[in-house]
CSV table of C-alpha atoms in Angstrom, one decimal:
chain,number,residue,atom,x,y,z
A,1,MET,CA,22.1,-4.5,23.3
A,2,ASP,CA,24.8,-2.1,24.0
A,3,TYR,CA,23.5,1.0,21.7
A,4,MET,CA,26.7,2.7,22.2
A,5,SER,CA,28.7,0.0,20.5
A,6,GLU,CA,26.3,-0.6,17.9
A,7,TYR,CA,26.7,3.2,17.3
A,8,LYS,CA,30.4,2.9,16.8
A,9,ARG,CA,30.4,-0.3,14.7
A,10,TRP,CA,28.1,1.6,12.3
A,11,LEU,CA,30.4,4.8,12.5
A,12,ASP,CA,33.4,2.9,11.9
A,13,CYS,CA,31.9,0.6,9.1
A,14,SER,CA,33.4,1.2,5.6
A,15,ALA,CA,30.3,0.6,3.8
A,16,LEU,CA,28.6,3.9,4.7
A,17,SER,CA,28.9,6.8,2.4
A,18,ALA,CA,30.5,10.1,3.4
A,19,ASP,CA,26.9,11.8,4.2
A,20,GLU,CA,25.6,8.7,5.8
A,21,HIS,CA,28.9,9.1,8.2
A,22,ALA,CA,28.6,13.0,8.6
A,23,GLU,CA,24.6,11.8,9.5
A,24,LEU,CA,25.8,9.8,12.4
A,25,ALA,CA,28.9,12.0,13.5
A,26,ALA,CA,26.5,15.0,13.9
A,27,VAL,CA,24.8,13.2,16.8
A,28,ALA,CA,28.1,12.2,18.3
A,29,ASP,CA,27.2,14.6,21.6
A,30,ASN,CA,23.7,13.5,21.5
A,31,GLN,CA,23.1,10.2,24.0
A,32,GLU,CA,18.8,10.6,23.7
A,33,GLU,CA,19.2,10.6,19.8
A,34,ILE,CA,21.9,7.9,19.6
A,35,GLU,CA,19.9,5.6,21.9
A,36,SER,CA,16.8,6.2,19.6
A,37,ARG,CA,18.7,5.1,16.6
A,38,PHE,CA,20.3,2.1,18.3
A,39,PHE,CA,18.5,0.7,20.9
A,40,ALA,CA,17.3,-1.9,19.2
A,41,PRO,CA,16.8,-3.5,15.6
A,42,LEU,CA,13.6,-2.0,13.2
A,43,SER,CA,11.6,-5.1,13.9
A,44,PHE,CA,10.6,-7.0,10.6
A,45,GLY,CA,7.1,-7.7,12.1
A,46,THR,CA,4.1,-9.3,10.2
A,47,ALA,CA,3.6,-6.1,8.2
A,48,GLY,CA,7.2,-5.8,7.3
A,49,LEU,CA,9.3,-3.0,8.4
A,50,ARG,CA,8.1,0.9,9.1
A,51,GLY,CA,10.3,3.3,10.8
A,52,VAL,CA,12.1,6.9,10.4
A,53,LEU,CA,14.0,7.5,7.8
A,54,GLY,CA,17.8,8.1,8.9
A,55,VAL,CA,21.2,6.2,9.5
A,56,GLY,CA,20.7,3.7,12.4
A,57,LEU,CA,19.8,0.5,13.4
A,58,ASN,CA,16.5,1.8,14.1
A,59,ARG,CA,15.8,3.7,11.2
A,60,MET,CA,14.8,3.0,7.5
A,61,ASN,CA,17.5,3.3,5.4
A,62,ARG,CA,19.7,1.4,2.5
A,63,PHE,CA,21.1,-1.3,5.1
A,64,THR,CA,17.7,-2.0,6.8
A,65,VAL,CA,16.1,-2.5,3.8
A,66,GLY,CA,19.0,-4.3,2.5
A,67,GLN,CA,18.9,-6.7,5.2
A,68,ALA,CA,15.1,-6.9,4.6
A,69,ALA,CA,15.2,-7.7,0.8
A,70,GLN,CA,18.0,-10.4,1.4
A,71,GLY,CA,16.3,-12.3,3.9
A,72,LEU,CA,12.9,-12.2,1.8
A,73,ALA,CA,15.4,-13.6,-1.2
A,74,ASN,CA,16.7,-16.1,1.0
A,75,LEU,CA,13.4,-17.5,1.6
A,76,ILE,CA,12.2,-17.8,-2.0
A,77,VAL,CA,15.6,-19.2,-3.0
A,78,SER,CA,14.8,-21.9,-0.4
A,79,ASN,CA,11.5,-22.5,-2.4
A,80,GLY,CA,13.4,-23.6,-5.3
A,81,GLN,CA,13.9,-22.6,-9.0
A,82,ALA,CA,10.4,-22.5,-9.7
A,83,ALA,CA,9.8,-20.0,-6.8
A,84,MET,CA,12.6,-17.8,-8.3
A,85,ASP,CA,11.7,-17.6,-11.5
A,86,ARG,CA,8.1,-17.0,-10.9
A,87,GLY,CA,9.5,-13.4,-9.6
A,88,VAL,CA,8.7,-10.6,-7.4
A,89,ALA,CA,6.6,-7.3,-8.1
A,90,ILE,CA,7.8,-4.3,-6.7
A,91,ALA,CA,5.9,-1.1,-6.3
A,92,TYR,CA,6.4,2.3,-4.6
A,93,ASP,CA,5.0,5.5,-3.5
A,94,SER,CA,5.8,9.2,-3.4
A,95,ARG,CA,7.7,9.3,-0.2
A,96,HIS,CA,11.3,10.0,0.3
A,97,PHE,CA,13.8,7.3,-1.0
A,98,SER,CA,10.8,4.9,-1.9
A,99,ALA,CA,12.1,4.8,-5.3
A,100,GLU,CA,15.6,4.2,-4.6
A,101,PHE,CA,14.7,1.3,-2.1
A,102,ALA,CA,12.2,-0.1,-4.7
A,103,LYS,CA,15.5,-0.2,-6.8
A,104,GLN,CA,17.8,-1.5,-4.5
A,105,SER,CA,15.2,-4.4,-3.7
A,106,ALA,CA,15.0,-5.1,-7.7
A,107,CYS,CA,18.8,-5.2,-7.6
A,108,ILE,CA,19.2,-7.6,-4.9
A,109,MET,CA,16.3,-9.9,-6.2
A,110,ALA,CA,18.1,-10.3,-9.3
A,111,ALA,CA,21.7,-11.2,-7.6
A,112,ASN,CA,20.0,-14.1,-5.8
A,113,GLY,CA,18.9,-15.2,-9.3
A,114,ILE,CA,15.1,-13.9,-8.9
A,115,GLN,CA,13.4,-12.5,-11.5
A,116,SER,CA,12.1,-8.9,-10.6
A,117,LEU,CA,9.1,-6.9,-12.1
A,118,LEU,CA,10.0,-3.2,-10.9
A,119,PHE,CA,7.2,-0.5,-11.5
A,120,ASP,CA,8.6,2.1,-14.1
A,121,GLU,CA,7.0,5.0,-11.8
A,122,LEU,CA,4.8,5.2,-8.3
A,123,ARG,CA,1.9,2.9,-8.2
A,124,PRO,CA,-0.9,2.2,-5.6
A,125,THR,CA,-0.9,-0.5,-3.4
A,126,PRO,CA,-3.9,-2.2,-5.0
A,127,GLU,CA,-2.3,-2.4,-8.2
A,128,LEU,CA,0.8,-4.2,-6.6
A,129,SER,CA,-1.6,-6.7,-4.9
A,130,PHE,CA,-3.2,-7.3,-8.7
A,131,ALA,CA,0.5,-7.2,-10.4
A,132,VAL,CA,1.3,-10.2,-7.9
A,133,ARG,CA,-1.5,-12.3,-9.2
A,134,HIS,CA,-1.6,-10.9,-13.0
A,135,TYR,CA,2.0,-12.1,-13.1
A,136,GLY,CA,2.1,-15.2,-11.1
A,137,CYS,CA,4.6,-13.7,-9.0
A,138,ILE,CA,5.9,-15.7,-5.8
A,139,ALA,CA,5.9,-12.5,-4.0
A,140,GLY,CA,5.5,-8.7,-3.9
A,141,ILE,CA,7.4,-5.6,-2.4
A,142,ASN,CA,5.9,-2.4,-1.7
A,143,ILE,CA,8.0,0.4,-0.5
A,144,THR,CA,5.1,3.0,1.6
A,145,ALA,CA,4.7,4.0,5.0
A,146,SER,CA,0.8,4.3,4.1
A,147,HIS,CA,-0.7,7.6,5.7
A,148,ASN,CA,2.2,8.2,8.3
A,149,PRO,CA,4.0,11.4,8.5
A,150,LYS,CA,6.7,12.5,5.9
A,151,GLU,CA,9.4,11.4,8.1
A,152,TYR,CA,8.5,7.9,7.9
A,153,ASN,CA,8.8,5.1,5.1
A,154,GLY,CA,8.2,1.4,5.2
A,155,TYR,CA,8.6,-2.2,3.4
A,156,LYS,CA,5.6,-4.3,3.1
A,157,VAL,CA,5.9,-7.9,2.0
A,158,TYR,CA,3.2,-9.6,-0.1
A,159,TRP,CA,2.7,-13.3,-0.9
A,160,GLU,CA,1.5,-15.3,-4.2
A,161,ASP,CA,-2.1,-14.6,-3.1
A,162,GLY,CA,-1.6,-10.8,-3.5
A,163,ALA,CA,-2.2,-10.0,0.0
A,164,GLN,CA,0.4,-9.4,3.0
A,165,ILE,CA,2.1,-12.2,4.3
A,166,THR,CA,0.6,-14.2,6.8
A,167,PRO,CA,1.3,-17.1,8.8
A,168,PRO,CA,3.6,-19.4,8.0
A,169,HIS,CA,5.4,-17.3,5.5
A,170,ASP,CA,5.5,-14.3,7.8
A,171,THR,CA,7.4,-16.3,10.4
A,172,GLY,CA,10.0,-17.8,7.8
A,173,ILE,CA,10.6,-14.2,6.2
A,174,MET,CA,11.4,-12.9,9.8
A,175,ALA,CA,13.7,-15.7,10.8
A,176,GLU,CA,15.8,-15.2,7.4
A,177,VAL,CA,15.9,-11.7,8.0
A,178,LYS,CA,17.0,-12.1,11.7
A,179,ASP,CA,20.0,-14.1,10.3
A,180,CYS,CA,21.0,-11.4,7.8
A,181,ASP,CA,23.6,-8.8,9.5
A,182,ARG,CA,22.3,-5.5,10.4
A,183,LEU,CA,24.6,-3.9,8.1
A,184,CYS,CA,24.0,-6.1,5.2
A,185,LYS,CA,23.4,-4.0,1.8
A,186,GLY,CA,22.3,-7.5,0.5
A,187,VAL,CA,24.0,-9.4,-2.4
A,188,TYR,CA,23.7,-6.8,-5.2
A,189,HIS,CA,23.4,-6.6,-8.5
A,190,GLY,CA,23.9,-3.1,-10.6
A,191,GLU,CA,20.7,-2.4,-13.0
A,192,LYS,CA,22.9,-3.3,-16.4
A,193,GLU,CA,24.1,-6.3,-15.0
A,194,ALA,CA,20.9,-7.5,-13.8
A,195,GLU,CA,19.0,-6.4,-17.1
A,196,GLU,CA,21.5,-8.2,-19.0
A,197,LYS,CA,20.9,-11.7,-16.9
A,198,GLY,CA,17.3,-11.3,-18.0
A,199,LEU,CA,16.3,-11.0,-14.5
A,200,TYR,CA,15.2,-7.1,-13.9
A,201,GLN,CA,12.0,-6.2,-16.0
A,202,VAL,CA,10.7,-2.5,-15.9
A,203,ILE,CA,6.6,-2.9,-16.0
A,204,GLY,CA,4.1,-0.3,-16.6
A,205,LYS,CA,1.3,0.1,-19.3
A,206,ASP,CA,1.0,-3.5,-19.6
A,207,ILE,CA,-0.4,-3.9,-16.0
A,208,ASP,CA,-2.1,-0.6,-16.0
A,209,ASP,CA,-4.5,-1.2,-18.4
A,210,PRO,CA,-5.6,-4.6,-17.3
A,211,TYR,CA,-5.8,-3.2,-13.7
A,212,ILE,CA,-8.1,-0.6,-14.8
A,213,GLU,CA,-10.1,-3.0,-17.0
A,214,ALA,CA,-10.2,-5.4,-13.9
A,215,LEU,CA,-11.7,-2.1,-11.8
A,216,LYS,CA,-14.2,-1.2,-14.4
A,217,SER,CA,-15.6,-4.9,-14.5
A,218,GLN,CA,-16.7,-4.2,-10.7
A,219,VAL,CA,-19.2,-1.5,-11.7
A,220,ILE,CA,-22.9,-3.1,-11.6
A,221,HIS,CA,-24.8,-0.6,-13.0
A,222,GLN,CA,-23.0,1.5,-16.0
A,223,ASP,CA,-26.5,2.5,-16.7
A,224,ALA,CA,-26.8,4.5,-13.7
A,225,ILE,CA,-23.4,6.3,-14.3
A,226,ASP,CA,-24.3,7.0,-18.0
A,227,ALA,CA,-27.6,8.8,-16.8
A,228,GLU,CA,-25.5,10.6,-13.9
A,229,LYS,CA,-22.0,11.0,-15.5
A,230,ASP,CA,-22.5,14.9,-16.4
A,231,GLN,CA,-24.2,15.9,-13.3
A,232,LEU,CA,-22.4,14.6,-10.4
A,233,LYS,CA,-19.7,16.9,-9.3
A,234,ILE,CA,-16.5,15.2,-7.7
A,235,VAL,CA,-13.9,16.8,-6.0
A,236,TYR,CA,-10.9,14.4,-5.6
A,237,SER,CA,-7.4,14.8,-4.0
A,238,PRO,CA,-4.3,12.1,-4.1
A,239,LEU,CA,-2.8,13.9,-1.3
A,240,HIS,CA,0.2,14.2,-2.8
A,241,GLY,CA,0.2,10.4,-3.4
A,242,THR,CA,-0.4,7.5,-5.9
A,243,GLY,CA,-3.6,7.8,-6.5
A,244,ASN,CA,-3.9,10.9,-9.1
A,245,ILE,CA,-3.3,9.1,-12.6
A,246,PRO,CA,-5.0,6.1,-11.6
A,247,ALA,CA,-8.0,7.3,-9.9
A,248,ARG,CA,-8.6,10.0,-12.6
A,249,ARG,CA,-8.2,7.4,-15.2
A,250,VAL,CA,-10.8,5.0,-14.1
A,251,LEU,CA,-13.4,7.8,-13.3
A,252,LYS,CA,-12.6,9.1,-16.8
A,253,GLU,CA,-12.9,5.6,-18.4
A,254,LEU,CA,-16.1,5.1,-16.5
A,255,GLY,CA,-18.0,8.1,-17.9
A,256,PHE,CA,-17.5,10.6,-15.0
A,257,THR,CA,-17.1,14.2,-16.8
A,258,ASN,CA,-17.1,16.5,-14.0
A,259,VAL,CA,-13.9,15.7,-11.9
A,260,HIS,CA,-12.1,18.2,-10.1
A,261,VAL,CA,-8.5,17.6,-8.6
A,262,VAL,CA,-7.3,19.6,-5.8
A,263,LYS,CA,-4.4,21.3,-7.4
A,264,GLU,CA,-2.6,22.2,-4.4
A,265,GLN,CA,-2.4,18.2,-3.6
A,266,GLU,CA,-2.3,16.9,-7.1
A,267,LEU,CA,1.5,16.2,-7.7
A,268,PRO,CA,3.9,13.4,-6.0
A,269,ASP,CA,5.5,15.0,-2.7
A,270,GLY,CA,7.2,13.3,-0.2
A,271,ASN,CA,7.2,16.2,1.9
A,272,PHE,CA,3.0,16.3,2.2
A,273,PRO,CA,3.3,20.2,2.3
A,274,THR,CA,-0.5,20.7,2.7
A,275,VAL,CA,-0.9,18.4,5.5
A,276,SER,CA,0.7,17.5,9.4
A,277,TYR,CA,0.1,13.8,7.9
A,278,PRO,CA,-1.6,12.2,4.9
A,279,ASN,CA,-4.4,10.5,6.3
A,280,PRO,CA,-7.6,10.8,4.6
A,281,GLU,CA,-9.7,10.0,7.6
A,282,ALA,CA,-8.2,13.3,9.3
A,283,ASP,CA,-10.6,16.5,8.7
A,284,GLU,CA,-7.2,18.3,7.8
A,285,ALA,CA,-6.5,16.3,4.8
A,286,PHE,CA,-10.2,18.0,3.5
A,287,THR,CA,-9.5,21.4,4.2
A,288,LEU,CA,-8.4,22.1,0.5
A,289,GLY,CA,-10.9,19.7,-0.7
A,290,LEU,CA,-13.8,21.2,0.7
A,291,LYS,CA,-12.8,24.8,-0.4
A,292,LEU,CA,-13.0,23.7,-3.7
A,293,ALA,CA,-15.9,21.6,-3.4
A,294,LYS,CA,-17.9,24.7,-1.8
A,295,GLU,CA,-16.5,26.7,-4.6
A,296,ILE,CA,-18.0,24.9,-7.2
A,297,ASP,CA,-21.0,23.2,-5.4
A,298,ALA,CA,-19.4,19.5,-5.7
A,299,ASP,CA,-21.5,16.5,-4.5
A,300,LEU,CA,-19.0,14.4,-3.7
A,301,VAL,CA,-15.2,14.9,-1.8
A,302,LEU,CA,-12.8,12.3,-2.4
A,303,ALA,CA,-9.2,11.6,-0.5
A,304,THR,CA,-6.7,8.9,-1.1
A,305,ASP,CA,-3.7,8.5,1.1
A,306,PRO,CA,-0.3,8.2,-0.2
A,307,ASP,CA,-0.6,4.5,-1.5
A,308,ALA,CA,-4.4,4.7,-2.2
A,309,ASP,CA,-5.7,1.8,-0.1
A,310,ARG,CA,-7.2,4.3,2.0
A,311,LEU,CA,-10.0,6.5,1.2
A,312,GLY,CA,-11.8,9.4,2.8
A,313,VAL,CA,-15.3,10.6,2.0
A,314,ARG,CA,-17.3,13.7,2.1
A,315,VAL,CA,-21.1,14.0,0.8
A,316,LYS,CA,-23.1,16.9,0.6
A,317,ASP,CA,-26.7,16.9,1.8
A,318,LYS,CA,-30.0,18.6,0.0
A,319,ASP,CA,-28.8,21.6,2.2
A,320,GLY,CA,-25.6,22.2,1.0
A,321,ILE,CA,-23.8,20.9,4.1
A,322,TYR,CA,-20.9,18.3,3.6
A,323,HIS,CA,-20.9,15.5,5.8
A,324,THR,CA,-18.1,13.1,7.0
A,325,LEU,CA,-18.8,9.2,6.0
A,326,THR,CA,-16.5,7.1,8.4
A,327,GLY,CA,-14.7,4.1,7.1
A,328,ASN,CA,-17.5,1.8,8.6
A,329,MET,CA,-20.1,4.1,6.9
A,330,SER,CA,-18.8,4.1,3.5
A,331,GLY,CA,-17.9,0.2,3.9
A,332,CYS,CA,-21.8,-0.6,5.0
A,333,LEU,CA,-23.1,1.6,2.1
A,334,LEU,CA,-21.1,-0.5,-0.1
A,335,GLU,CA,-21.9,-3.9,1.3
A,336,GLU,CA,-25.6,-3.5,1.3
A,337,TYR,CA,-25.2,-2.0,-2.2
A,338,GLU,CA,-23.3,-4.5,-3.7
A,339,LEU,CA,-25.5,-7.4,-2.1
A,340,SER,CA,-28.4,-6.1,-2.9
A,341,GLN,CA,-27.6,-5.1,-6.6
A,342,ARG,CA,-26.3,-8.6,-7.1
A,343,LYS,CA,-29.2,-10.4,-5.6
A,344,ALA,CA,-31.5,-8.0,-7.9
A,345,ALA,CA,-29.4,-9.1,-10.9
A,346,ALA,CA,-29.1,-12.7,-10.4
A,347,GLY,CA,-32.6,-13.4,-8.5
A,348,LYS,CA,-30.3,-14.9,-5.4
A,349,LEU,CA,-26.9,-14.7,-3.7
A,350,PRO,CA,-24.8,-17.9,-3.8
A,351,GLU,CA,-25.7,-20.4,-1.2
A,352,ASP,CA,-22.0,-20.5,0.4
A,353,GLY,CA,-21.7,-16.7,-0.4
A,354,ALA,CA,-19.5,-14.8,2.5
A,355,VAL,CA,-18.6,-11.5,3.5
A,356,VAL,CA,-15.3,-10.9,6.0
A,357,SER,CA,-14.6,-8.2,8.1
A,358,THR,CA,-12.4,-7.6,11.0
A,359,ILE,CA,-12.6,-7.1,15.0
A,360,VAL,CA,-12.5,-3.4,14.7
A,361,THR,CA,-15.2,-2.8,12.3
A,362,THR,CA,-18.8,-2.1,13.1
A,363,ASN,CA,-20.9,-4.8,14.0
A,364,MET,CA,-23.6,-3.7,11.4
A,365,ALA,CA,-21.4,-5.4,8.9
A,366,GLY,CA,-22.4,-8.7,10.2
A,367,ALA,CA,-26.0,-7.6,10.6
A,368,ILE,CA,-26.2,-6.6,6.9
A,369,ALA,CA,-24.7,-9.8,5.7
A,370,ARG,CA,-26.8,-12.1,7.8
A,371,ALA,CA,-29.8,-10.3,6.9
A,372,TYR,CA,-29.1,-11.6,3.1
A,373,GLY,CA,-28.8,-15.1,4.8
A,374,LEU,CA,-24.7,-15.1,4.0
A,375,ARG,CA,-22.2,-16.5,6.1
A,376,PHE,CA,-20.0,-13.8,8.4
A,377,ILE,CA,-16.6,-14.1,8.9
A,378,GLU,CA,-15.0,-11.8,11.5
A,379,VAL,CA,-10.9,-11.8,11.3
A,380,LEU,CA,-8.0,-10.2,12.9
A,381,THR,CA,-7.2,-6.4,12.0
A,382,GLY,CA,-5.7,-5.9,8.3
A,383,PHE,CA,-7.0,-6.8,4.8
A,384,LYS,CA,-4.5,-9.2,4.7
A,385,TYR,CA,-6.4,-11.6,6.5
A,386,ILE,CA,-9.5,-11.0,4.6
A,387,GLY,CA,-7.1,-11.9,1.7
A,388,GLN,CA,-6.1,-15.2,3.9
A,389,GLN,CA,-10.0,-16.2,3.8
A,390,ILE,CA,-10.4,-15.4,0.3
A,391,LEU,CA,-7.2,-17.7,-0.6
A,392,GLY,CA,-8.9,-20.4,1.6
A,393,PHE,CA,-12.1,-20.1,-0.6
A,394,GLU,CA,-9.8,-20.4,-4.0
A,395,GLU,CA,-7.8,-23.2,-2.6
A,396,SER,CA,-10.8,-25.4,-1.4
A,397,GLY,CA,-13.3,-24.6,-3.9
A,398,LYS,CA,-15.8,-23.9,-0.7
A,399,GLY,CA,-16.9,-20.5,0.0
A,400,THR,CA,-18.0,-17.6,-2.2
A,401,TYR,CA,-16.6,-14.4,-1.4
A,402,LEU,CA,-18.7,-11.5,-1.9
A,403,PHE,CA,-17.5,-8.4,0.2
A,404,GLY,CA,-15.1,-7.4,2.7
A,405,PHE,CA,-13.9,-4.4,4.5
């Protein structure tokens, strides 16, 4: 691809706003920057889109988002009216332009005759997955770049099982996206027109309440929480992302009364001003949380990434020293606890019970599963492949999903 020709095509396009034209004109003498923006299209892969925000072919902007949304809409339309009526749930995080891209996607769905269900405010990724299944949607869209630096945003697509797209849907969407013009903003309805046609619905408390109840239903020993709820001191940071309200709510409703939020990182902020990048697995993300923890002598320090599907943990030992629990450590502790306590409660675990993990996860995950006589399934990296196994159990009626990480 001739990146200069593509740059000039965008520069001459009347669909660009004055600000977008100005942004491109400002790099006219910077060949390296032009090449970076236009050397190739921002790839729509198996995880959707993810890239640096800005105007250009290889950037996250309303044109690349429009192209992705229109491609998804085309695939849904090809599945017939029943799929269109089921609709698409749409969520977004605290990043720059996340709300705008989410609203744009909803309006594109509506213009294609597809019901859109748009969250009224930012929500965590797990709630988007829950919403897809709760409402019986054909698909879901989440505008997030997870734990990437502030310059990034992303566009993740989920299918009817609530997991990110896997074959064959991923290749179908990729083909449809590729066929859309790169300067495509998507067939578009305004919000008012979409609402008048009954194709644009705002969701919020009506899904928050059942989601929180579903989380609370996973608790095995409420009696243990009741015994320690006042004594256990917890510090929590949403790292300027989506976790603040739902995480605090579920902890409160479970009974934990001693939860302290890191004030400097409490409110949503797409600039993530207190960290270079908002990854709760990085030591930097815990600087402020550990400072607060030491001031109040907290027992546990938790942090979630901007879309609240990644958790970082620090725990205090008897000498008052805080230790990092890696994802593998946390996962194994949870796996052992879930399996041991479910076995203790029922007397045995299901004979067709299974634990699912990935090729980059510790071998201990399999060792724990086999110690309980369970089937252990190893999949490619990504929760969507764990979800694919769960869906297989559901569809075949064979296999009981017990745990995965």
